[in-house]
Tab-separated table of C-alpha atoms in Angstrom:
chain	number	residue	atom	x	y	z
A	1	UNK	CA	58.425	-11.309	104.903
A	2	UNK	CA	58.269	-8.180	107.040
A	3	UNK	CA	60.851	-5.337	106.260
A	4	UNK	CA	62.621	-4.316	109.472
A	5	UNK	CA	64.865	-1.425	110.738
A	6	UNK	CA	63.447	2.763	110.348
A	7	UNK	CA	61.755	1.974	106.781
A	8	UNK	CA	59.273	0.287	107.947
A	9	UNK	CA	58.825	1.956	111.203
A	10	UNK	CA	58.669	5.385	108.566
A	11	UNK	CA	56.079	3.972	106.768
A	12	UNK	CA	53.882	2.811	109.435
A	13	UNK	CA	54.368	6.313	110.771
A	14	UNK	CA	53.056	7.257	107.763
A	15	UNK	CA	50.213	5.164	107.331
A	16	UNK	CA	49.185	6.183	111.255
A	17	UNK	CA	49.015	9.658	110.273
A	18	UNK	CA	46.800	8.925	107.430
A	19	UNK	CA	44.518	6.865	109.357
A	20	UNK	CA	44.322	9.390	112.157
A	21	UNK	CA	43.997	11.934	109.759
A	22	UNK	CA	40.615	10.029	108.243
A	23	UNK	CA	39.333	9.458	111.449
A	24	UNK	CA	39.730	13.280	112.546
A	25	UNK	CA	38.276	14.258	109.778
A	26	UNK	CA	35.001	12.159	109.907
A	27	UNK	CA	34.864	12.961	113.785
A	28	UNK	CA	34.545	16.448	112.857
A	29	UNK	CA	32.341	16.140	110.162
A	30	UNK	CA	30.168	14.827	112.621
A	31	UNK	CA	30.004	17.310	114.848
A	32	UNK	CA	29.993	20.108	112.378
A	33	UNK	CA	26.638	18.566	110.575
A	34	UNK	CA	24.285	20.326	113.199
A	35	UNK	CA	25.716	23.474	112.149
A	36	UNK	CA	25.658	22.702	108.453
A	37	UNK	CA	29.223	22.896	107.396
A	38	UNK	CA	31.176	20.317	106.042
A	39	UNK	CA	35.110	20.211	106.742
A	40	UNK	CA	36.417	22.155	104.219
A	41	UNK	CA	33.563	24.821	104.723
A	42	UNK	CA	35.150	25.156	108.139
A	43	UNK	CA	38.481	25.104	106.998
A	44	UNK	CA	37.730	27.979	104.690
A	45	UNK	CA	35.670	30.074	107.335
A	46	UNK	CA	39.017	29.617	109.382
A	47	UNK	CA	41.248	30.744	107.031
A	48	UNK	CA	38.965	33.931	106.010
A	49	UNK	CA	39.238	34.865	109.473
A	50	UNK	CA	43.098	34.288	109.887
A	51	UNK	CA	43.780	35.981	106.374
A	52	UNK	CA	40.911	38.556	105.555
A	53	UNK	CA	40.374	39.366	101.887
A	54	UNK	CA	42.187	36.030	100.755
A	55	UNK	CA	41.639	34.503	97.256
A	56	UNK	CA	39.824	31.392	96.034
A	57	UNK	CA	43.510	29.655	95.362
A	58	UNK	CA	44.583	30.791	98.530
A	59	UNK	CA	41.548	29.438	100.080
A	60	UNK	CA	41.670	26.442	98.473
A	61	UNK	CA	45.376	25.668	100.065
A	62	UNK	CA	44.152	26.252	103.227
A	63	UNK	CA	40.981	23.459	103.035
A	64	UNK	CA	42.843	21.260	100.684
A	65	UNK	CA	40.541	20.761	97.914
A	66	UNK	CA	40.600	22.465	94.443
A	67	UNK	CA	40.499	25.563	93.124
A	68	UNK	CA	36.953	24.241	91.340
A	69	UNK	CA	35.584	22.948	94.236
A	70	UNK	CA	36.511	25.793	96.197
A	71	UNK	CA	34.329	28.010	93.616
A	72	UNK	CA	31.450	25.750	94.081
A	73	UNK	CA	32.016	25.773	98.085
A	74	UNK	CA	32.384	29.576	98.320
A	75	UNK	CA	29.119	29.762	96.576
A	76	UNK	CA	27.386	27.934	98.307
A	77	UNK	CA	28.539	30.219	101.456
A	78	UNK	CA	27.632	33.381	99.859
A	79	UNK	CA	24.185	31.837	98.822
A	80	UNK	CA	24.111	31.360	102.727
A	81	UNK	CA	25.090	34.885	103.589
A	82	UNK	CA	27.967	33.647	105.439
A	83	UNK	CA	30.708	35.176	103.263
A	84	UNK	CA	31.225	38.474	101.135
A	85	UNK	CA	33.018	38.439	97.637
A	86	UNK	CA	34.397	41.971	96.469
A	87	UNK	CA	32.764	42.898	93.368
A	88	UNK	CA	35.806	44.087	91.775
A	89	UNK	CA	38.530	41.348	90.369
A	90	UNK	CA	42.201	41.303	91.914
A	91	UNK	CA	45.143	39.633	89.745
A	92	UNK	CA	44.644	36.987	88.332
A	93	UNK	CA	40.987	37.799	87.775
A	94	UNK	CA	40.247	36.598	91.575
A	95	UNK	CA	38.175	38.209	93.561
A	96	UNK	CA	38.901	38.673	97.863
A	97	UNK	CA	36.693	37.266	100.306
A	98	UNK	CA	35.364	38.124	103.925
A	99	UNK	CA	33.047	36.873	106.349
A	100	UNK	CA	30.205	38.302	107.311
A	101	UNK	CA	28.857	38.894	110.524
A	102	UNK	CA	26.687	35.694	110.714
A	103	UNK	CA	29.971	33.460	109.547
A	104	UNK	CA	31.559	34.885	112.535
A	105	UNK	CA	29.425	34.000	114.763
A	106	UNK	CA	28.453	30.315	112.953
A	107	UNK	CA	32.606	30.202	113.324
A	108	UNK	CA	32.812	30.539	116.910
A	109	UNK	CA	30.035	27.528	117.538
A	110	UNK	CA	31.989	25.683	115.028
A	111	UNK	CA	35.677	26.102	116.377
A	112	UNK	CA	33.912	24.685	119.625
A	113	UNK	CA	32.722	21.225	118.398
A	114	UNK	CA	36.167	21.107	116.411
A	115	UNK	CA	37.788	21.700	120.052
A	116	UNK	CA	35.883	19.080	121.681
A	117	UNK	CA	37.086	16.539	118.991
A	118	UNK	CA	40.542	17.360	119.428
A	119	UNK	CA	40.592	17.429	122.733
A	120	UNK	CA	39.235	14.094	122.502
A	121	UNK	CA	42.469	13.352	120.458
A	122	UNK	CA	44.517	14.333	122.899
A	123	UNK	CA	42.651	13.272	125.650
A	124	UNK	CA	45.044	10.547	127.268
A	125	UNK	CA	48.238	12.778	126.491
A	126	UNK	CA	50.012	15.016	128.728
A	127	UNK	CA	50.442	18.554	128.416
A	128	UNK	CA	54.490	18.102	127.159
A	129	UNK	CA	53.414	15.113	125.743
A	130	UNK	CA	50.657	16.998	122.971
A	131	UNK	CA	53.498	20.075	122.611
A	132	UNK	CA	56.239	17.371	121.630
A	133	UNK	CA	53.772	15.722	119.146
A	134	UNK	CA	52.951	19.246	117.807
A	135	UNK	CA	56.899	19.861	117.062
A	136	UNK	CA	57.394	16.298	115.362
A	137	UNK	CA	54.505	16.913	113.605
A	138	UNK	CA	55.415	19.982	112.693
A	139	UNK	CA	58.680	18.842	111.548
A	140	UNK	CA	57.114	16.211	109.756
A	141	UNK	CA	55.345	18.292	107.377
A	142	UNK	CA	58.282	20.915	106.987
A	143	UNK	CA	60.738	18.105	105.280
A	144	UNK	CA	57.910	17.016	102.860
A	145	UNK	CA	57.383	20.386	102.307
A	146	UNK	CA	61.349	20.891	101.663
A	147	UNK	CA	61.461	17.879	99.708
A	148	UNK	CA	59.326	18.761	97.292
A	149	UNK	CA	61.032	22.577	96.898
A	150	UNK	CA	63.496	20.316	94.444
């Protein structure tokens, strides 16, 4: 038996974003292996540059993985000379984070490929079409956000 009526349409909604999600995320994994950065390595470059100084938790938000694997991933940049870690710790014992010169530039070649897959997302949509998905979207995410505020 198949459930009917805005449940089910919900849930498929739901499921759809998941499986788009999976498939963005290898696309861009793809093109972002020349380069040598994995996803959340971009992520994290990304939000260094939007938020300058920011901490491993913060970080770690922002790419979705955890705080752990953030430590491991933000080594592995500053092994690469692609990031900067203050010397002296903030609260919480954290210490703030920058890119260097060569992330920024590795960023700008990366934000490129990551462009060219979602504009391959978007691709068959219309202009109002991809700023109307952006709202529900965005609308999506704020009542799961709110809903878990409770």
């Amino acid at each position: 038996m198949t459930p009917s009526g805005d449940h089910s349409t919900a849930e498929a909604l739901g499921l759809l974003v998941k499986e788009t999600q999976a498939i963005l995320h290898l696309r861009m994994a793809e093109r972002l292996r020349h380069l040598e950065l994995s996803v959340p390595q971009y992520a994290c470059l990304q939000a260094l540059d939007h938020t300058p100084a920011s901490t491993s938790s913060d970080l770690a938000r922002h790419a979705f993985v955890s705080r752990q694997s953030m430590n491991v991933l933000l080594q592995g940049l500053e092994k690469r000379g692609l990031i900067e870690r203050s010397e002296e710790p903030g609260p919480r014992r954290e210490r703030a984070t920058v890119l260097t010169p060569a992330a920024i530039s590795l960023l700008g070649r990366a934000r490129t490929e990551v462009a060219a897959v979602a504009k391959t997302m978007t691709g068959h949509l219309s202009a109002s079409d991809t700023s109307r998905l952006l709202t529900l979207l965005s609308s999506c995410r704020d009542a799961l956000v709110e809903s878990g505020a409770g």
